[in-house]
Amino acid sequence: MKCILVDDEPLAIEILESYIGKINQLEIAGTFRNAISAFEFVQQHPVDLIFLDIQMPKLSGIDFLRSLKNPPKVIFTTAFRDYALDGFELEVVDYLLKPIPFERFLKAVAKVLHQPAPAPSVQKADTVNDNFVYFKVDKKMIKTKMADILYIESIKDYVKVKTSEKEIITQQKISYLEESLPREQFLRIHRSFIVNVDQIDAYSATDVEIGKHFVPIGRNYKNDVMKVLARNAF
């Protein structure tokens, strides 16, 4: 199945190329930084599937898709949730929110291939490999080593990712990260906090201590948190 990638962010294209390279049924026919170039390509070459960003200069992904008389199958890849209704009306196959976990990408591709999603390999969360994760900040994707993350704090529609050296603020739901990050390493201990279990220095019935930071344990999470942490207690 021939596919093209349309995104004005080089790093987003690089990540998709890495994912697609793991699926034998997909072949990249072209990558484009804007929808106008993609439109010209589609008029002259057969394309089965488009991975399409929405907010791009000159021509948005939505306007591009509407301009196609007989569009191929489309998977939206965007950092914005606001266009889900447009995706439904345009009958896109799926709507992927950046940063895109490999497992979520596989599910979307499985819909196109009309087969069960392949079992994920060692890919986790928003990673290109098991060692790091990308977080979107403005128009950049910030690479962060998983081992360096101390904790993640929810701030309404954003999260703050705290490491020993920096803070990253990204528009994302903490529930999404809870599902995406490897559960053996990251633990939800409060409605507003996820912690890196490997970074915990001490804990009590009310909080965990990570360096100089004290992160509260939520009442509704306490029993499950105690069970997990007690596995290595003596």
PDB file of C-alpha atoms in Angstrom:
ATOM      1  CA  MET A   1       0.000   0.000   0.000  1.00  0.00           C
ATOM      2  CA  LYS A   2       1.555   3.267  -1.151  1.00  0.00           C
ATOM      3  CA  CYS A   3       1.320   6.134   1.332  1.00  0.00           C
ATOM      4  CA  ILE A   4       2.469   9.732   1.583  1.00  0.00           C
ATOM      5  CA  LEU A   5       3.234  11.864   4.642  1.00  0.00           C
ATOM      6  CA  VAL A   6       2.135  15.498   4.724  1.00  0.00           C
ATOM      7  CA  ASP A   7       3.412  17.530   7.671  1.00  0.00           C
ATOM      8  CA  ASP A   8       5.282  20.821   8.042  1.00  0.00           C
ATOM      9  CA  GLU A   9       7.297  19.459  10.995  1.00  0.00           C
ATOM     10  CA  PRO A  10      10.377  17.456   9.869  1.00  0.00           C
ATOM     11  CA  LEU A  11      10.553  15.590  13.173  1.00  0.00           C
ATOM     12  CA  ALA A  12       6.930  14.455  12.889  1.00  0.00           C
ATOM     13  CA  ILE A  13       7.685  13.061   9.430  1.00  0.00           C
ATOM     14  CA  GLU A  14      10.810  11.372  10.766  1.00  0.00           C
ATOM     15  CA  ILE A  15       8.831   9.608  13.494  1.00  0.00           C
ATOM     16  CA  LEU A  16       6.161   8.423  11.053  1.00  0.00           C
ATOM     17  CA  GLU A  17       8.847   7.171   8.674  1.00  0.00           C
ATOM     18  CA  SER A  18      10.324   5.167  11.544  1.00  0.00           C
ATOM     19  CA  TYR A  19       6.925   3.649  12.379  1.00  0.00           C
ATOM     20  CA  ILE A  20       6.025   2.886   8.752  1.00  0.00           C
ATOM     21  CA  GLY A  21       9.415   1.230   8.255  1.00  0.00           C
ATOM     22  CA  LYS A  22       8.308  -1.478  10.688  1.00  0.00           C
ATOM     23  CA  ILE A  23       5.219  -2.424   8.642  1.00  0.00           C
ATOM     24  CA  ASN A  24       5.862  -4.484   5.528  1.00  0.00           C
ATOM     25  CA  GLN A  25       2.491  -3.695   3.949  1.00  0.00           C
ATOM     26  CA  LEU A  26       3.209   0.044   3.752  1.00  0.00           C
ATOM     27  CA  GLU A  27       5.507   1.803   1.280  1.00  0.00           C
ATOM     28  CA  ILE A  28       6.301   5.517   1.462  1.00  0.00           C
ATOM     29  CA  ALA A  29       5.763   7.099  -1.938  1.00  0.00           C
ATOM     30  CA  GLY A  30       6.634  10.613  -0.817  1.00  0.00           C
ATOM     31  CA  THR A  31       6.915  13.089   2.048  1.00  0.00           C
ATOM     32  CA  PHE A  32       5.754  16.698   1.838  1.00  0.00           C
ATOM     33  CA  ARG A  33       6.165  19.780   4.014  1.00  0.00           C
ATOM     34  CA  ASN A  34       3.008  21.429   2.656  1.00  0.00           C
ATOM     35  CA  ALA A  35      -0.343  20.366   1.269  1.00  0.00           C
ATOM     36  CA  ILE A  36       0.081  22.125  -2.070  1.00  0.00           C
ATOM     37  CA  SER A  37       3.035  19.936  -3.035  1.00  0.00           C
ATOM     38  CA  ALA A  38       1.106  16.889  -1.851  1.00  0.00           C
ATOM     39  CA  PHE A  39      -1.903  17.917  -3.953  1.00  0.00           C
ATOM     40  CA  GLU A  40       0.250  18.102  -7.091  1.00  0.00           C
ATOM     41  CA  PHE A  41       1.748  14.682  -6.353  1.00  0.00           C
ATOM     42  CA  VAL A  42      -1.627  13.027  -5.779  1.00  0.00           C
ATOM     43  CA  GLN A  43      -2.897  14.301  -9.128  1.00  0.00           C
ATOM     44  CA  GLN A  44      -0.116  12.444 -10.949  1.00  0.00           C
ATOM     45  CA  HIS A  45       0.621   9.354  -8.833  1.00  0.00           C
ATOM     46  CA  PRO A  46      -1.466   6.571  -7.285  1.00  0.00           C
ATOM     47  CA  VAL A  47      -1.720   6.900  -3.508  1.00  0.00           C
ATOM     48  CA  ASP A  48      -3.567   4.509  -1.211  1.00  0.00           C
ATOM     49  CA  LEU A  49      -3.131   6.255   2.128  1.00  0.00           C
ATOM     50  CA  ILE A  50      -2.258   9.747   3.368  1.00  0.00           C
ATOM     51  CA  PHE A  51      -0.937  10.550   6.829  1.00  0.00           C
ATOM     52  CA  LEU A  52      -2.099  14.149   7.010  1.00  0.00           C
ATOM     53  CA  ASP A  53      -1.346  16.984   9.424  1.00  0.00           C
ATOM     54  CA  ILE A  54      -4.072  19.618   9.761  1.00  0.00           C
ATOM     55  CA  GLN A  55      -2.542  22.962  10.688  1.00  0.00           C
ATOM     56  CA  MET A  56      -0.050  23.784   7.945  1.00  0.00           C
ATOM     57  CA  PRO A  57       0.940  26.988   6.129  1.00  0.00           C
ATOM     58  CA  LYS A  58      -0.700  27.989   2.809  1.00  0.00           C
ATOM     59  CA  LEU A  59      -3.270  25.172   2.815  1.00  0.00           C
ATOM     60  CA  SER A  60      -4.651  23.263   5.788  1.00  0.00           C
ATOM     61  CA  GLY A  61      -4.955  19.508   5.764  1.00  0.00           C
ATOM     62  CA  ILE A  62      -8.738  19.784   5.929  1.00  0.00           C
ATOM     63  CA  ASP A  63      -8.952  22.112   2.924  1.00  0.00           C
ATOM     64  CA  PHE A  64      -6.506  19.879   1.055  1.00  0.00           C
ATOM     65  CA  LEU A  65      -8.648  16.812   1.690  1.00  0.00           C
ATOM     66  CA  ARG A  66     -11.815  18.622   0.642  1.00  0.00           C
ATOM     67  CA  SER A  67     -10.142  19.588  -2.624  1.00  0.00           C
ATOM     68  CA  LEU A  68      -9.627  15.962  -3.675  1.00  0.00           C
ATOM     69  CA  LYS A  69     -12.382  14.544  -5.880  1.00  0.00           C
ATOM     70  CA  ASN A  70     -11.591  10.904  -5.106  1.00  0.00           C
ATOM     71  CA  PRO A  71      -9.426  10.991  -1.972  1.00  0.00           C
ATOM     72  CA  PRO A  72      -7.515   7.925  -0.833  1.00  0.00           C
ATOM     73  CA  LYS A  73      -7.798   6.732   2.722  1.00  0.00           C
ATOM     74  CA  VAL A  74      -6.620   9.346   5.224  1.00  0.00           C
ATOM     75  CA  ILE A  75      -5.307   9.244   8.780  1.00  0.00           C
ATOM     76  CA  PHE A  76      -5.119  12.652  10.449  1.00  0.00           C
ATOM     77  CA  THR A  77      -1.963  13.258  12.497  1.00  0.00           C
ATOM     78  CA  THR A  78      -2.358  16.424  14.528  1.00  0.00           C
ATOM     79  CA  ALA A  79      -1.558  18.060  17.851  1.00  0.00           C
ATOM     80  CA  PHE A  80      -5.055  19.513  18.105  1.00  0.00           C
ATOM     81  CA  ARG A  81      -8.258  17.834  19.285  1.00  0.00           C
ATOM     82  CA  ASP A  82     -10.542  20.517  17.854  1.00  0.00           C
ATOM     83  CA  TYR A  83     -10.890  18.982  14.394  1.00  0.00           C
ATOM     84  CA  ALA A  84     -12.300  15.589  15.341  1.00  0.00           C
ATOM     85  CA  LEU A  85     -15.737  16.506  13.990  1.00  0.00           C
ATOM     86  CA  ASP A  86     -14.195  17.564  10.667  1.00  0.00           C
ATOM     87  CA  GLY A  87     -12.439  14.210  10.531  1.00  0.00           C
ATOM     88  CA  PHE A  88     -15.726  12.406  11.118  1.00  0.00           C
ATOM     89  CA  GLU A  89     -17.486  14.413   8.398  1.00  0.00           C
ATOM     90  CA  LEU A  90     -14.643  13.774   5.951  1.00  0.00           C
ATOM     91  CA  GLU A  91     -14.743  10.041   6.811  1.00  0.00           C
ATOM     92  CA  VAL A  92     -11.069   9.756   7.668  1.00  0.00           C
ATOM     93  CA  VAL A  93      -9.901   6.353   8.858  1.00  0.00           C
ATOM     94  CA  ASP A  94      -8.544   7.609  12.162  1.00  0.00           C
ATOM     95  CA  TYR A  95      -7.547  10.706  14.101  1.00  0.00           C
ATOM     96  CA  LEU A  96      -4.152  10.475  15.802  1.00  0.00           C
ATOM     97  CA  LEU A  97      -3.057  13.045  18.365  1.00  0.00           C
ATOM     98  CA  LYS A  98       0.602  13.986  18.580  1.00  0.00           C
ATOM     99  CA  PRO A  99       2.798  12.821  20.111  1.00  0.00           C
ATOM    100  CA  ILE A 100       1.635   9.555  18.571  1.00  0.00           C
ATOM    101  CA  PRO A 101       2.399   6.316  20.471  1.00  0.00           C
ATOM    102  CA  PHE A 102       3.511   3.434  18.290  1.00  0.00           C
ATOM    103  CA  GLU A 103       0.728   1.193  19.619  1.00  0.00           C
ATOM    104  CA  ARG A 104      -1.904   3.789  18.670  1.00  0.00           C
ATOM    105  CA  PHE A 105      -0.348   4.133  15.227  1.00  0.00           C
ATOM    106  CA  LEU A 106      -0.603   0.362  14.744  1.00  0.00           C
ATOM    107  CA  LYS A 107      -4.307   0.379  15.562  1.00  0.00           C
ATOM    108  CA  ALA A 108      -4.948   3.076  12.975  1.00  0.00           C
ATOM    109  CA  VAL A 109      -2.998   1.224  10.297  1.00  0.00           C
ATOM    110  CA  ALA A 110      -4.834  -1.999  11.116  1.00  0.00           C
ATOM    111  CA  LYS A 111      -8.111  -0.273  10.219  1.00  0.00           C
ATOM    112  CA  VAL A 112      -6.691   0.512   6.784  1.00  0.00           C
ATOM    113  CA  LEU A 113      -5.340  -2.972   6.241  1.00  0.00           C
ATOM    114  CA  HIS A 114      -8.570  -4.544   7.523  1.00  0.00           C
ATOM    115  CA  GLN A 115      -6.764  -6.841   9.905  1.00  0.00           C
ATOM    116  CA  PRO A 116      -6.099  -7.020  13.657  1.00  0.00           C
ATOM    117  CA  ALA A 117      -3.450  -4.655  14.917  1.00  0.00           C
ATOM    118  CA  PRO A 118       0.007  -6.285  14.931  1.00  0.00           C
ATOM    119  CA  ALA A 119       1.286  -7.070  18.374  1.00  0.00           C
ATOM    120  CA  PRO A 120       3.523  -4.198  19.506  1.00  0.00           C
ATOM    121  CA  SER A 121       7.192  -4.964  19.853  1.00  0.00           C
ATOM    122  CA  VAL A 122       9.314  -3.105  22.371  1.00  0.00           C
ATOM    123  CA  GLN A 123       7.895   0.249  21.304  1.00  0.00           C
ATOM    124  CA  LYS A 124       6.387   2.243  24.155  1.00  0.00           C
ATOM    125  CA  ALA A 125       4.396   5.447  24.495  1.00  0.00           C
ATOM    126  CA  ASP A 126       5.582   8.360  22.359  1.00  0.00           C
ATOM    127  CA  THR A 127       8.956   6.751  21.760  1.00  0.00           C
ATOM    128  CA  VAL A 128      11.145   6.013  18.805  1.00  0.00           C
ATOM    129  CA  ASN A 129      12.856   3.466  21.022  1.00  0.00           C
ATOM    130  CA  ASP A 130      12.540   2.436  24.662  1.00  0.00           C
ATOM    131  CA  ASN A 131      14.951   5.067  25.950  1.00  0.00           C
ATOM    132  CA  PHE A 132      13.309   8.359  25.128  1.00  0.00           C
ATOM    133  CA  VAL A 133      10.026  10.104  24.445  1.00  0.00           C
ATOM    134  CA  TYR A 134       9.067  13.174  22.423  1.00  0.00           C
ATOM    135  CA  PHE A 135       6.881  15.968  23.828  1.00  0.00           C
ATOM    136  CA  LYS A 136       5.426  18.662  21.598  1.00  0.00           C
ATOM    137  CA  VAL A 137       6.236  22.223  22.706  1.00  0.00           C
ATOM    138  CA  ASP A 138       5.033  24.951  20.352  1.00  0.00           C
ATOM    139  CA  LYS A 139       6.158  23.659  16.945  1.00  0.00           C
ATOM    140  CA  LYS A 140       9.014  21.533  18.259  1.00  0.00           C
ATOM    141  CA  MET A 141       9.147  17.945  19.458  1.00  0.00           C
ATOM    142  CA  ILE A 142      11.390  17.872  22.539  1.00  0.00           C
ATOM    143  CA  LYS A 143      13.350  14.673  23.062  1.00  0.00           C
ATOM    144  CA  THR A 144      13.480  13.547  26.695  1.00  0.00           C
ATOM    145  CA  LYS A 145      15.077  10.446  28.168  1.00  0.00           C
ATOM    146  CA  MET A 146      12.506   8.415  30.058  1.00  0.00           C
ATOM    147  CA  ALA A 147      14.984   7.693  32.814  1.00  0.00           C
ATOM    148  CA  ASP A 148      15.384  11.444  33.438  1.00  0.00           C
ATOM    149  CA  ILE A 149      11.688  12.107  34.051  1.00  0.00           C
ATOM    150  CA  LEU A 150      10.984  12.623  37.750  1.00  0.00           C
ATOM    151  CA  TYR A 151       7.243  13.161  37.606  1.00  0.00           C
ATOM    152  CA  ILE A 152       4.441  14.501  35.430  1.00  0.00           C
ATOM    153  CA  GLU A 153       1.912  17.005  36.753  1.00  0.00           C
ATOM    154  CA  SER A 154      -1.476  17.808  35.206  1.00  0.00           C
ATOM    155  CA  ILE A 155      -2.343  21.482  34.752  1.00  0.00           C
ATOM    156  CA  LYS A 156      -5.843  21.510  33.204  1.00  0.00           C
ATOM    157  CA  ASP A 157      -5.356  20.746  29.485  1.00  0.00           C
ATOM    158  CA  TYR A 158      -1.560  20.748  29.844  1.00  0.00           C
ATOM    159  CA  VAL A 159       1.016  18.658  31.645  1.00  0.00           C
ATOM    160  CA  LYS A 160       4.323  19.638  33.181  1.00  0.00           C
ATOM    161  CA  VAL A 161       7.067  17.079  32.701  1.00  0.00           C
ATOM    162  CA  LYS A 162       9.686  17.545  35.404  1.00  0.00           C
ATOM    163  CA  THR A 163      13.220  16.251  35.009  1.00  0.00           C
ATOM    164  CA  SER A 164      16.287  16.908  37.105  1.00  0.00           C
ATOM    165  CA  GLU A 165      17.417  19.586  34.629  1.00  0.00           C
ATOM    166  CA  LYS A 166      14.302  21.098  33.050  1.00  0.00           C
ATOM    167  CA  GLU A 167      10.548  21.453  32.910  1.00  0.00           C
ATOM    168  CA  ILE A 168       8.519  20.796  29.775  1.00  0.00           C
ATOM    169  CA  ILE A 169       4.998  22.173  29.396  1.00  0.00           C
ATOM    170  CA  THR A 170       2.954  20.469  26.691  1.00  0.00           C
ATOM    171  CA  GLN A 171      -0.713  20.435  25.728  1.00  0.00           C
ATOM    172  CA  GLN A 172      -1.782  16.953  26.661  1.00  0.00           C
ATOM    173  CA  LYS A 173      -4.117  15.090  29.015  1.00  0.00           C
ATOM    174  CA  ILE A 174      -2.467  13.218  31.867  1.00  0.00           C
ATOM    175  CA  SER A 175      -4.841  10.288  31.264  1.00  0.00           C
ATOM    176  CA  TYR A 176      -3.415   9.947  27.752  1.00  0.00           C
ATOM    177  CA  LEU A 177       0.135   9.755  29.112  1.00  0.00           C
ATOM    178  CA  GLU A 178      -0.948   7.268  31.761  1.00  0.00           C
ATOM    179  CA  GLU A 179      -2.126   4.927  29.001  1.00  0.00           C
ATOM    180  CA  SER A 180       0.849   5.572  26.742  1.00  0.00           C
ATOM    181  CA  LEU A 181       3.871   5.429  29.033  1.00  0.00           C
ATOM    182  CA  PRO A 182       5.244   2.035  30.148  1.00  0.00           C
ATOM    183  CA  ARG A 183       3.325   1.054  33.262  1.00  0.00           C
ATOM    184  CA  GLU A 184       6.197  -0.847  34.786  1.00  0.00           C
ATOM    185  CA  GLN A 185       8.096   2.446  35.004  1.00  0.00           C
ATOM    186  CA  PHE A 186       5.442   5.157  35.436  1.00  0.00           C
ATOM    187  CA  LEU A 187       2.763   5.097  38.141  1.00  0.00           C
ATOM    188  CA  ARG A 188      -0.318   7.300  38.532  1.00  0.00           C
ATOM    189  CA  ILE A 189      -0.451   8.206  42.233  1.00  0.00           C
ATOM    190  CA  HIS A 190      -2.871  11.139  42.127  1.00  0.00           C
ATOM    191  CA  ARG A 191      -5.411  12.565  39.696  1.00  0.00           C
ATOM    192  CA  SER A 192      -2.790  15.212  38.899  1.00  0.00           C
ATOM    193  CA  PHE A 193       0.477  13.260  39.167  1.00  0.00           C
ATOM    194  CA  ILE A 194       2.359  10.407  37.510  1.00  0.00           C
ATOM    195  CA  VAL A 195       5.751   9.495  38.950  1.00  0.00           C
ATOM    196  CA  ASN A 196       8.757   7.596  37.639  1.00  0.00           C
ATOM    197  CA  VAL A 197       8.978   4.642  40.004  1.00  0.00           C
ATOM    198  CA  ASP A 198      12.734   4.370  39.439  1.00  0.00           C
ATOM    199  CA  GLN A 199      13.185   7.928  40.733  1.00  0.00           C
ATOM    200  CA  ILE A 200      11.366   7.438  44.055  1.00  0.00           C
ATOM    201  CA  ASP A 201      13.720   7.867  47.029  1.00  0.00           C
ATOM    202  CA  ALA A 202      11.168   7.300  49.786  1.00  0.00           C
ATOM    203  CA  TYR A 203       7.443   7.082  50.338  1.00  0.00           C
ATOM    204  CA  SER A 204       4.811   7.198  53.053  1.00  0.00           C
ATOM    205  CA  ALA A 205       1.070   6.746  53.162  1.00  0.00           C
ATOM    206  CA  THR A 206       0.564  10.337  52.012  1.00  0.00           C
ATOM    207  CA  ASP A 207       3.333  11.125  49.524  1.00  0.00           C
ATOM    208  CA  VAL A 208       6.390   9.968  47.621  1.00  0.00           C
ATOM    209  CA  GLU A 209       9.756  11.677  47.840  1.00  0.00           C
ATOM    210  CA  ILE A 210      11.751  12.279  44.670  1.00  0.00           C
ATOM    211  CA  GLY A 211      14.889  14.216  45.424  1.00  0.00           C
ATOM    212  CA  LYS A 212      13.693  17.451  47.017  1.00  0.00           C
ATOM    213  CA  HIS A 213      10.174  17.032  45.641  1.00  0.00           C
ATOM    214  CA  PHE A 214       7.258  15.654  47.639  1.00  0.00           C
ATOM    215  CA  VAL A 215       4.441  14.385  45.425  1.00  0.00           C
ATOM    216  CA  PRO A 216       1.068  13.676  47.097  1.00  0.00           C
ATOM    217  CA  ILE A 217      -0.668  10.324  46.911  1.00  0.00           C
ATOM    218  CA  GLY A 218      -4.370  10.728  46.154  1.00  0.00           C
ATOM    219  CA  ARG A 219      -6.872   9.065  48.454  1.00  0.00           C
ATOM    220  CA  ASN A 220      -8.489   7.167  45.577  1.00  0.00           C
ATOM    221  CA  TYR A 221      -5.101   5.910  44.371  1.00  0.00           C
ATOM    222  CA  LYS A 222      -3.605   5.008  47.751  1.00  0.00           C
ATOM    223  CA  ASN A 223      -4.414   1.285  47.858  1.00  0.00           C
ATOM    224  CA  ASP A 224      -3.109   0.558  44.367  1.00  0.00           C
ATOM    225  CA  VAL A 225      -0.008   2.711  44.892  1.00  0.00           C
ATOM    226  CA  MET A 226       0.845   0.963  48.156  1.00  0.00           C
ATOM    227  CA  LYS A 227       0.518  -2.446  46.490  1.00  0.00           C
ATOM    228  CA  VAL A 228       2.914  -1.495  43.708  1.00  0.00           C
ATOM    229  CA  LEU A 229       5.476   0.150  45.956  1.00  0.00           C
ATOM    230  CA  ALA A 230       5.311  -2.620  48.542  1.00  0.00           C
ATOM    231  CA  ARG A 231       6.545  -5.176  46.019  1.00  0.00           C
ATOM    232  CA  ASN A 232      10.125  -4.098  46.709  1.00  0.00           C
ATOM    233  CA  ALA A 233       9.681  -3.285  50.390  1.00  0.00           C
ATOM    234  CA  PHE A 234      11.310  -5.299  53.191  1.00  0.00           C
TER     235      PHE A 234
END
